[in-house]
PDB file of C-alpha atoms in Angstrom:
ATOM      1  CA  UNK A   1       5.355  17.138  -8.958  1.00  0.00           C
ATOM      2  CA  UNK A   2       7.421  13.905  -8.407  1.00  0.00           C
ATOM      3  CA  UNK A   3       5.094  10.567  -8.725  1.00  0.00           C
ATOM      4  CA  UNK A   4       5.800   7.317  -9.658  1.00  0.00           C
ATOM      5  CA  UNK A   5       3.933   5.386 -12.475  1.00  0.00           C
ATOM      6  CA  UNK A   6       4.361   1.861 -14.163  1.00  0.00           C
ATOM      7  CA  UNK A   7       4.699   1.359 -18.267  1.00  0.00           C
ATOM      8  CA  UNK A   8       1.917  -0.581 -18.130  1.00  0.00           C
ATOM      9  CA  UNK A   9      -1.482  -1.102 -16.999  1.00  0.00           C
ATOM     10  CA  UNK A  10      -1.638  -5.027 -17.768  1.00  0.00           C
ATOM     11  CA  UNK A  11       0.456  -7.775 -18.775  1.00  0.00           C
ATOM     12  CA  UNK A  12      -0.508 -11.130 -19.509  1.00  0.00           C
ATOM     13  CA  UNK A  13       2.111 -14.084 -19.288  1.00  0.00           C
ATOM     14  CA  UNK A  14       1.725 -18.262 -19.862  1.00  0.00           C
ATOM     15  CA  UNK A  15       2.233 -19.993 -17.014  1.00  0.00           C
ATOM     16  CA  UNK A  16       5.573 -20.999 -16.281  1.00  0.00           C
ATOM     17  CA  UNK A  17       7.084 -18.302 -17.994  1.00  0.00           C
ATOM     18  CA  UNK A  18       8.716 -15.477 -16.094  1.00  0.00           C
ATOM     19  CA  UNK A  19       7.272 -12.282 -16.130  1.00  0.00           C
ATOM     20  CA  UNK A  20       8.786  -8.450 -15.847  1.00  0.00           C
ATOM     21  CA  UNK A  21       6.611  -5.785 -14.056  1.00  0.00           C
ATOM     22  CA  UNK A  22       8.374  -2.530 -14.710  1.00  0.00           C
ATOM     23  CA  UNK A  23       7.921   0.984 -12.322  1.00  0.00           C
ATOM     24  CA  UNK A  24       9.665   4.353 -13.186  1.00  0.00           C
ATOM     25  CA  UNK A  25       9.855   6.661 -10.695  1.00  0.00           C
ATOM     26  CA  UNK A  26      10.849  10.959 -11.466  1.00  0.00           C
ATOM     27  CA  UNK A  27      12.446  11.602  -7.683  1.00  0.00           C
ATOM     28  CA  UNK A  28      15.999  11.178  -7.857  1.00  0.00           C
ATOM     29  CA  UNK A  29      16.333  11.920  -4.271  1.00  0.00           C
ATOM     30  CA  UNK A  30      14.154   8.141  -3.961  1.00  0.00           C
ATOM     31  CA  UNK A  31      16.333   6.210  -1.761  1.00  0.00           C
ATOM     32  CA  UNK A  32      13.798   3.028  -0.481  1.00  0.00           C
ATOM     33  CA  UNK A  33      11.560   1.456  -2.911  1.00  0.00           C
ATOM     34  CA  UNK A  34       8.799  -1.210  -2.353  1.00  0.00           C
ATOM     35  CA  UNK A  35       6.891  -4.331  -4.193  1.00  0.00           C
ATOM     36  CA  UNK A  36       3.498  -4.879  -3.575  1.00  0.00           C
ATOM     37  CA  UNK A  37       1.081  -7.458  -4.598  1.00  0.00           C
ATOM     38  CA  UNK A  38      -2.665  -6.714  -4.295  1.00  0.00           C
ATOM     39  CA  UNK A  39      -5.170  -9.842  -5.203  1.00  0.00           C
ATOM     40  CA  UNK A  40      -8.812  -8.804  -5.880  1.00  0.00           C
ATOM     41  CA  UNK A  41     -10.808  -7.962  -3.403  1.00  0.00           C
ATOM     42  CA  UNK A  42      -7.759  -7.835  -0.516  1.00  0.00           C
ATOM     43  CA  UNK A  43      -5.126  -5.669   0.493  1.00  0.00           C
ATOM     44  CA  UNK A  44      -1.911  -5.090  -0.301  1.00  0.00           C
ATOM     45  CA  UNK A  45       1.204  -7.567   0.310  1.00  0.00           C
ATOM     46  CA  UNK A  46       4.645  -6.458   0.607  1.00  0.00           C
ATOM     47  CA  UNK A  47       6.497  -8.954  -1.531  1.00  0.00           C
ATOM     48  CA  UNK A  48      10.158  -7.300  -1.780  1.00  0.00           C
ATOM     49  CA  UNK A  49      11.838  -3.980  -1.069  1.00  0.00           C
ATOM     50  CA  UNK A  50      15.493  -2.195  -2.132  1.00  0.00           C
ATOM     51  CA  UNK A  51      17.370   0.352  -0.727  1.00  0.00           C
ATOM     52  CA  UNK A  52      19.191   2.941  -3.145  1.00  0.00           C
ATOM     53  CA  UNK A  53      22.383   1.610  -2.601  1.00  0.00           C
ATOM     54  CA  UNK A  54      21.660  -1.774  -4.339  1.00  0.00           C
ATOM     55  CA  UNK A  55      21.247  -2.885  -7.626  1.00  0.00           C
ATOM     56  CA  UNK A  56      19.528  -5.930  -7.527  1.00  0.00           C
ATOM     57  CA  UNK A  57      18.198  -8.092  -4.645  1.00  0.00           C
ATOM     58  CA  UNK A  58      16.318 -11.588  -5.055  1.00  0.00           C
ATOM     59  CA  UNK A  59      13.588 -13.498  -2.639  1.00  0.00           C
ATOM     60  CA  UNK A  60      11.823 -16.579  -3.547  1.00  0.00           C
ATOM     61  CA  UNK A  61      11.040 -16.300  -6.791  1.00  0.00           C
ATOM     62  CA  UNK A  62      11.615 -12.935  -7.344  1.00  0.00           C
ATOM     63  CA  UNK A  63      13.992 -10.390  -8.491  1.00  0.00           C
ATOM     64  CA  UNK A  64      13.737  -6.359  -8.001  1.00  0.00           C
ATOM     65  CA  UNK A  65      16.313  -4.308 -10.519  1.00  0.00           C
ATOM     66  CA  UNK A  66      16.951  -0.872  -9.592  1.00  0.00           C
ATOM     67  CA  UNK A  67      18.308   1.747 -12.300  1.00  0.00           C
ATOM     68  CA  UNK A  68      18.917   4.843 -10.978  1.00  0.00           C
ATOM     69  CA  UNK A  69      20.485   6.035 -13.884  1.00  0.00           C
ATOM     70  CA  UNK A  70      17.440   5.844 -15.467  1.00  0.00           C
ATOM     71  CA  UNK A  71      15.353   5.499 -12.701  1.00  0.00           C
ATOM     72  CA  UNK A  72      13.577   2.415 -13.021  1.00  0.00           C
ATOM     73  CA  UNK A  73      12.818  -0.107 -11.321  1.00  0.00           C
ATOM     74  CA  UNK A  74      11.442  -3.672 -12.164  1.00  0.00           C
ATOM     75  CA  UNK A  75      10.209  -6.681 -10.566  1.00  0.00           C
ATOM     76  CA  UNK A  76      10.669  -9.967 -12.452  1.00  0.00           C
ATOM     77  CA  UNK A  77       8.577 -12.990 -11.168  1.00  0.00           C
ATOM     78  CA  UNK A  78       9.799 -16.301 -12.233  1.00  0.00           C
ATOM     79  CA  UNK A  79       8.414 -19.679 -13.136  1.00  0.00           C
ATOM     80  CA  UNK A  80       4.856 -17.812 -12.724  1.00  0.00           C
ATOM     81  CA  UNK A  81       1.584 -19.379 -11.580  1.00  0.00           C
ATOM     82  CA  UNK A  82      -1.784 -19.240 -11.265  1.00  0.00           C
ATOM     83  CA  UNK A  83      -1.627 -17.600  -8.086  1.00  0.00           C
ATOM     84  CA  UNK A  84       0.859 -14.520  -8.988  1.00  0.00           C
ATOM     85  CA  UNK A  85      -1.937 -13.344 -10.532  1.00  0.00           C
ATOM     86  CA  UNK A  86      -2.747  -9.800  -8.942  1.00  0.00           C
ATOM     87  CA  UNK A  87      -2.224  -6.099  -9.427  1.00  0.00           C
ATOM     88  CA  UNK A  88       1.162  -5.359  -8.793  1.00  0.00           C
ATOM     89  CA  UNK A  89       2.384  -1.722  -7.752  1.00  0.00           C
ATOM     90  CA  UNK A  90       5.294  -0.214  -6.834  1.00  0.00           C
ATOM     91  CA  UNK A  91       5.766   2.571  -3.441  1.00  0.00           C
ATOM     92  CA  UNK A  92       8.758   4.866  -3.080  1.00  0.00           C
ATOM     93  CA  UNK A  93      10.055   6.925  -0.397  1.00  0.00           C
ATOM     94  CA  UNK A  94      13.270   9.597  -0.762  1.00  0.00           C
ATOM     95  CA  UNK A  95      13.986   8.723   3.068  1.00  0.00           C
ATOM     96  CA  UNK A  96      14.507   5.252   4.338  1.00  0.00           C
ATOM     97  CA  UNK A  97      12.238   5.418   7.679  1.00  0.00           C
ATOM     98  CA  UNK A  98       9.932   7.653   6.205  1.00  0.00           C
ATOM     99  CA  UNK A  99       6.098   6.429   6.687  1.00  0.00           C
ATOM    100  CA  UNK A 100       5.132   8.243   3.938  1.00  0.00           C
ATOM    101  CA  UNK A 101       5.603   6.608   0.718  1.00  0.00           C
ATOM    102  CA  UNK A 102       4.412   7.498  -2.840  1.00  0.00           C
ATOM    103  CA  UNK A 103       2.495   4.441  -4.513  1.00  0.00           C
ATOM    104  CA  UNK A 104       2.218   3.730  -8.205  1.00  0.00           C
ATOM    105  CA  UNK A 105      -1.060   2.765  -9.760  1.00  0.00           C
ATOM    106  CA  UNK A 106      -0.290  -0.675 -10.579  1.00  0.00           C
ATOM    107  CA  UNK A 107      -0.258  -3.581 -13.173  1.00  0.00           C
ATOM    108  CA  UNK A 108      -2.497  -5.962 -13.477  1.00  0.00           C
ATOM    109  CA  UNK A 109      -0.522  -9.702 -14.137  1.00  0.00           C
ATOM    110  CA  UNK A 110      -2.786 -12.158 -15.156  1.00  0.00           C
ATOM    111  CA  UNK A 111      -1.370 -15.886 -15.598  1.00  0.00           C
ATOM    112  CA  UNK A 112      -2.467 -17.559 -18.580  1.00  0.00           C
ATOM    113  CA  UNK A 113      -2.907 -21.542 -17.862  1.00  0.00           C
TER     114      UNK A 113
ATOM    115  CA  UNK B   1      -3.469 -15.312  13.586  1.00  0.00           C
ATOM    116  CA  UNK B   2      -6.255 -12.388  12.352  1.00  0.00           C
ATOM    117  CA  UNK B   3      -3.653 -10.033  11.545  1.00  0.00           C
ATOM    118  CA  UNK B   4      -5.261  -6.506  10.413  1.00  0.00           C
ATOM    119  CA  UNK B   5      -9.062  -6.585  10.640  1.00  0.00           C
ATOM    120  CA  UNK B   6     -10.996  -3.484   9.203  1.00  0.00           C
ATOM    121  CA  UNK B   7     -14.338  -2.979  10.206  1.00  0.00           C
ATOM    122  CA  UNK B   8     -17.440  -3.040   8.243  1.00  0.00           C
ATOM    123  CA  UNK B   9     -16.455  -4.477   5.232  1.00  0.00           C
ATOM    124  CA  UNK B  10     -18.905  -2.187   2.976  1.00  0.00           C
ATOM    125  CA  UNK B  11     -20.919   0.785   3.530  1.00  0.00           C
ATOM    126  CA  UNK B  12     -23.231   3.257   1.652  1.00  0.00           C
ATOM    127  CA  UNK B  13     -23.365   6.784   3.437  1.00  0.00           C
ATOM    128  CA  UNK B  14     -25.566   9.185   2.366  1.00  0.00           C
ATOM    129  CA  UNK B  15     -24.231  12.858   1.353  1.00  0.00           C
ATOM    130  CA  UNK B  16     -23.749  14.431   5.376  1.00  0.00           C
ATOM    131  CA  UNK B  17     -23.701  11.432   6.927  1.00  0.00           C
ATOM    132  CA  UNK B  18     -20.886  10.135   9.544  1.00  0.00           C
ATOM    133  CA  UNK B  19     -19.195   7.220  10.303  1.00  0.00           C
ATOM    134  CA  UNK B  20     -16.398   5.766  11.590  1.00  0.00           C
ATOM    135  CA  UNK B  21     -14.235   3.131  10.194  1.00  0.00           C
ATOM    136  CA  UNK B  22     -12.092   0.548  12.963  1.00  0.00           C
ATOM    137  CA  UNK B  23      -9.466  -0.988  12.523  1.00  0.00           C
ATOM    138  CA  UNK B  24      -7.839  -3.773  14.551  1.00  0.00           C
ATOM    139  CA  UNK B  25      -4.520  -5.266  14.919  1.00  0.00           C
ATOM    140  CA  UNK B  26      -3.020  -8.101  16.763  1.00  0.00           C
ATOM    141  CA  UNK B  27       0.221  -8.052  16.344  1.00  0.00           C
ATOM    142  CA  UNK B  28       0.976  -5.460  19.031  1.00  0.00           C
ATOM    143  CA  UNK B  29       2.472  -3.019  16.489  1.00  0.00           C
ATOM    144  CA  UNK B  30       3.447   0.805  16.893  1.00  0.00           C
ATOM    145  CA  UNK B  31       2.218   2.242  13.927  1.00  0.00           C
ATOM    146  CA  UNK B  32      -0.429   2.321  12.134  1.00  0.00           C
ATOM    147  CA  UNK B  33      -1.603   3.760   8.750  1.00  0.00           C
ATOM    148  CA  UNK B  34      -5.179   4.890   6.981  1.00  0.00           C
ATOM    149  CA  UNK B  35      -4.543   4.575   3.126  1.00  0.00           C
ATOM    150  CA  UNK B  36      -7.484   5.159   0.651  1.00  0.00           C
ATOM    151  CA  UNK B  37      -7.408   3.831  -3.025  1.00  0.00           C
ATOM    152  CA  UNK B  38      -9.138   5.062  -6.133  1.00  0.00           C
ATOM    153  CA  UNK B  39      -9.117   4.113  -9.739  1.00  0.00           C
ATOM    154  CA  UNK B  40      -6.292   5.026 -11.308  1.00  0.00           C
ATOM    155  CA  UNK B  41      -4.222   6.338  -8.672  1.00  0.00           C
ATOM    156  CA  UNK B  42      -1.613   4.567  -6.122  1.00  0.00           C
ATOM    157  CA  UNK B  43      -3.011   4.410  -2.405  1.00  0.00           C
ATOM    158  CA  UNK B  44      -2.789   7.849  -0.531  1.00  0.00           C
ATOM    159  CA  UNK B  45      -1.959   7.926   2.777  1.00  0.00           C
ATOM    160  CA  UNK B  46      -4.972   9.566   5.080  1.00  0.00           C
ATOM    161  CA  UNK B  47      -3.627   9.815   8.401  1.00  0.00           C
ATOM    162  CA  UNK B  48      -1.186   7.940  10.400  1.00  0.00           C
ATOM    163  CA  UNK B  49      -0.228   6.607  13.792  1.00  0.00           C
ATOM    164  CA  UNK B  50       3.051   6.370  15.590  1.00  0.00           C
ATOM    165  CA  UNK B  51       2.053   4.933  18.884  1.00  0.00           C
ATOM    166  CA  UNK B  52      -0.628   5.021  21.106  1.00  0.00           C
ATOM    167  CA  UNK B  53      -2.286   8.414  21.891  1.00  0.00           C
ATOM    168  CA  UNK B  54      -0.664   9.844  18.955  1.00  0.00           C
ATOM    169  CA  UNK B  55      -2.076  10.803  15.534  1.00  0.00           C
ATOM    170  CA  UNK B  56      -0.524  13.046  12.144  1.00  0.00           C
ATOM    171  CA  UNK B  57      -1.515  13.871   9.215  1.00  0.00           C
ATOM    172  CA  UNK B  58      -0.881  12.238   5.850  1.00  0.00           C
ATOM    173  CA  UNK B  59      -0.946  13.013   2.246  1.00  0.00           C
ATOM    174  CA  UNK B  60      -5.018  14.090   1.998  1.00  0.00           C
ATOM    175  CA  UNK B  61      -6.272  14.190   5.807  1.00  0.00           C
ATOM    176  CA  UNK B  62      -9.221  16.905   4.805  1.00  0.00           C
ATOM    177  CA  UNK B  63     -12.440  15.902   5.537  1.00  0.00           C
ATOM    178  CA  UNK B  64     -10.926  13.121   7.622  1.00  0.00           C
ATOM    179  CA  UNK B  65     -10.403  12.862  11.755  1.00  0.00           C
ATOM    180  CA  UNK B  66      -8.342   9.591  13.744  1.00  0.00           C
ATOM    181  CA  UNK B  67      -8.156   8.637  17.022  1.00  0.00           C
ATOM    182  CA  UNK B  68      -5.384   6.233  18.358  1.00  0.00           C
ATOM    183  CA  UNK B  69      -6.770   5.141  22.355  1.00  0.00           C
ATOM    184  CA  UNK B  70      -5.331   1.662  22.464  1.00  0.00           C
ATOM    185  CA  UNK B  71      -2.916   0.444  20.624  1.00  0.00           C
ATOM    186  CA  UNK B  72      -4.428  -1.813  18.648  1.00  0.00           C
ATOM    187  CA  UNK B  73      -6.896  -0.064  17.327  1.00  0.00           C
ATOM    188  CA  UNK B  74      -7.178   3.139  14.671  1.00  0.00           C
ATOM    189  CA  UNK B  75     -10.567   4.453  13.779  1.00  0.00           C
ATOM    190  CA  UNK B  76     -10.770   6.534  10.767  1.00  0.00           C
ATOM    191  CA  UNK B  77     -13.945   9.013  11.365  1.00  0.00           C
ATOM    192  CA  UNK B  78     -15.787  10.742   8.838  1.00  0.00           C
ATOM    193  CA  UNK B  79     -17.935  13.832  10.190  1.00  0.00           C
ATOM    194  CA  UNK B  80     -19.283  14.638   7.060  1.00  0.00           C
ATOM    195  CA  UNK B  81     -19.487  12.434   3.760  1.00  0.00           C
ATOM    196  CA  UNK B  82     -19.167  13.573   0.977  1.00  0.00           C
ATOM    197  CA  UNK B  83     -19.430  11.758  -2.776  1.00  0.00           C
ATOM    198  CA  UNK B  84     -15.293  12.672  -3.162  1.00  0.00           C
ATOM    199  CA  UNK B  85     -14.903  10.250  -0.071  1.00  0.00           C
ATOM    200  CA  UNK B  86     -16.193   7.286  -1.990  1.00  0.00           C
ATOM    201  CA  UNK B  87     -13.185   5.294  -1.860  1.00  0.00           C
ATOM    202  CA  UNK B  88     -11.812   1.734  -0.787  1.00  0.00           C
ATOM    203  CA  UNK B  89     -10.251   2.618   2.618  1.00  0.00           C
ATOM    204  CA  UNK B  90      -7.352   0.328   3.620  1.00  0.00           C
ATOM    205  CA  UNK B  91      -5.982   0.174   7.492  1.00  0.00           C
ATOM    206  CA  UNK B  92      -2.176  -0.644   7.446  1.00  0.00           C
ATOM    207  CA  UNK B  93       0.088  -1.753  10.723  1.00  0.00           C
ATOM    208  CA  UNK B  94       4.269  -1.891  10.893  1.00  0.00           C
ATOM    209  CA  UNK B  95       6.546  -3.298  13.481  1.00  0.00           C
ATOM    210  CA  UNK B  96       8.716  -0.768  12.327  1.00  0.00           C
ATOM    211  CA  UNK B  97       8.700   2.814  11.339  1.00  0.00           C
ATOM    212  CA  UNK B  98       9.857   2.297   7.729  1.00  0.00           C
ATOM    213  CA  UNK B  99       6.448   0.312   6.928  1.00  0.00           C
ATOM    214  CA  UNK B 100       8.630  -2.231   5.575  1.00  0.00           C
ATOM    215  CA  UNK B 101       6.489  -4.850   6.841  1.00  0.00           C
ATOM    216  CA  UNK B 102       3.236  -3.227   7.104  1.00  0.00           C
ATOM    217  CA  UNK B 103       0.160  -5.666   6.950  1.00  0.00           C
ATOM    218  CA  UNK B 104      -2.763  -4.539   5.353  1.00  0.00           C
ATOM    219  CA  UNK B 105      -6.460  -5.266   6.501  1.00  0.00           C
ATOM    220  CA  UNK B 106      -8.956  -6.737   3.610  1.00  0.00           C
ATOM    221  CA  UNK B 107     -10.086  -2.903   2.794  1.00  0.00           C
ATOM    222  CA  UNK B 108     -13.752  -1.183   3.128  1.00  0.00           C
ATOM    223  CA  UNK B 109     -15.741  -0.338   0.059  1.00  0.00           C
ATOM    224  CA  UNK B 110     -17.243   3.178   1.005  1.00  0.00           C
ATOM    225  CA  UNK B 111     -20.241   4.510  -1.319  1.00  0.00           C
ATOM    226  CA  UNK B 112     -21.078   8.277  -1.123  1.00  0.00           C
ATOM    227  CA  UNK B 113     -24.178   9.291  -2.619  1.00  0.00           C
TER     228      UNK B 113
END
């Protein structure tokens, strides 16, 4: 069946550096894909989304890459900090408007000080 | 602003046991969204809302029931527990259908034994 996974299961990163959370995803049909940040012992944050017709869109701080060529996607976190520490998992759905997304299982970013 | 409030915070059930799970949002929002999360797997959606009065099933509704009377609340019942349901539950709420923006309450940590 389709699902969508993440490389890794934890990443660790110095403070200040930037850091790259990567997410592939088997459902080529996938046209709207989601960031989210979970802390411990909260729920989960939307942080940034794509659509399939973009490549690349930035927020504050962040960056989400989409490859559908390969499909992967990654979200890159710059100038990290203390606080971006978190689980961090990915959600897809093959129709934008669609309540039903697929999650990933998540990486866990801690910040080294 | 309280945002998404989920209601208790932790519970042990005992094998045949019910309960019901609330969840509360402020915001005014159409729909709303029952997720559970488990180790090593990406949040599943339960069952979902779409406006008051209305209910639908998600990804794994067995073993589940909703109710949707006012609008800005969702309770998630369970009629008879079983150790499979021991889960952290999360309530979810969107403005908009594509759950874009969906706000998640702080979760319930559900025991089954």
């Amino acid at each position: 069946g389709e699902s969508v996974g993440l490389h890794l299961p934890t990443l660790s990163v110095q403070e200040g550096d930037n850091s790259i959370i990567n997410c592939a995803y088997s459902n080529s049909a996938s046209d709207y894909f989601i960031w989210y940040k979970q802390e411990s012992g909260k729920g989960p944050q939307f942080i940034i989304d794509i659509r399939s017709n973009m490549d690349k869109r930035q927020g504050q701080r962040v960056t989400v890459l989409l490859n559908k060529t390969v499909k992967h996607l990654s979200l890159q976190i710059a100038a990290t900090q203390p606080g971006d520490s978190a689980v961090y998992f990915c959600a897809e759905t093959p129709n934008f408007g669609n309540e039903k997304l697929t999650f990933g299982t998540g990486t866990r970013l801690t910040i080294i000080p | 602003n309280a945002g998404v409030t989920q209601t208790p915070k932790f519970r042990v059930l005992k094998t045949g046991q019910s309960m019901t799970l609330l969840c509360a949002q402020d915001m005014n929002h159409e729909y709303m969204y029952w997720y559970r999360q488990d180790p090593g797997m990406g949040l599943r959606l339960i069952h979902y809302s779409v406006g008051e009065g209305t209910t639908a099933k998600g990804e794994v509704p067995d073993g589940y029931n909703v109710s949707r009377l006012k609008k800005q609340n969702f309770l998630l019942g369970l009629e008879s527990a079983a150790p499979s349901q021991t889960s952290v539950y999360f309530c979810a709420s969107s403005l908009l259908r594509r759950n874009t923006e969906a706000f998640f309450g702080q979760g319930t940590r559900l025991t089954v034994v």
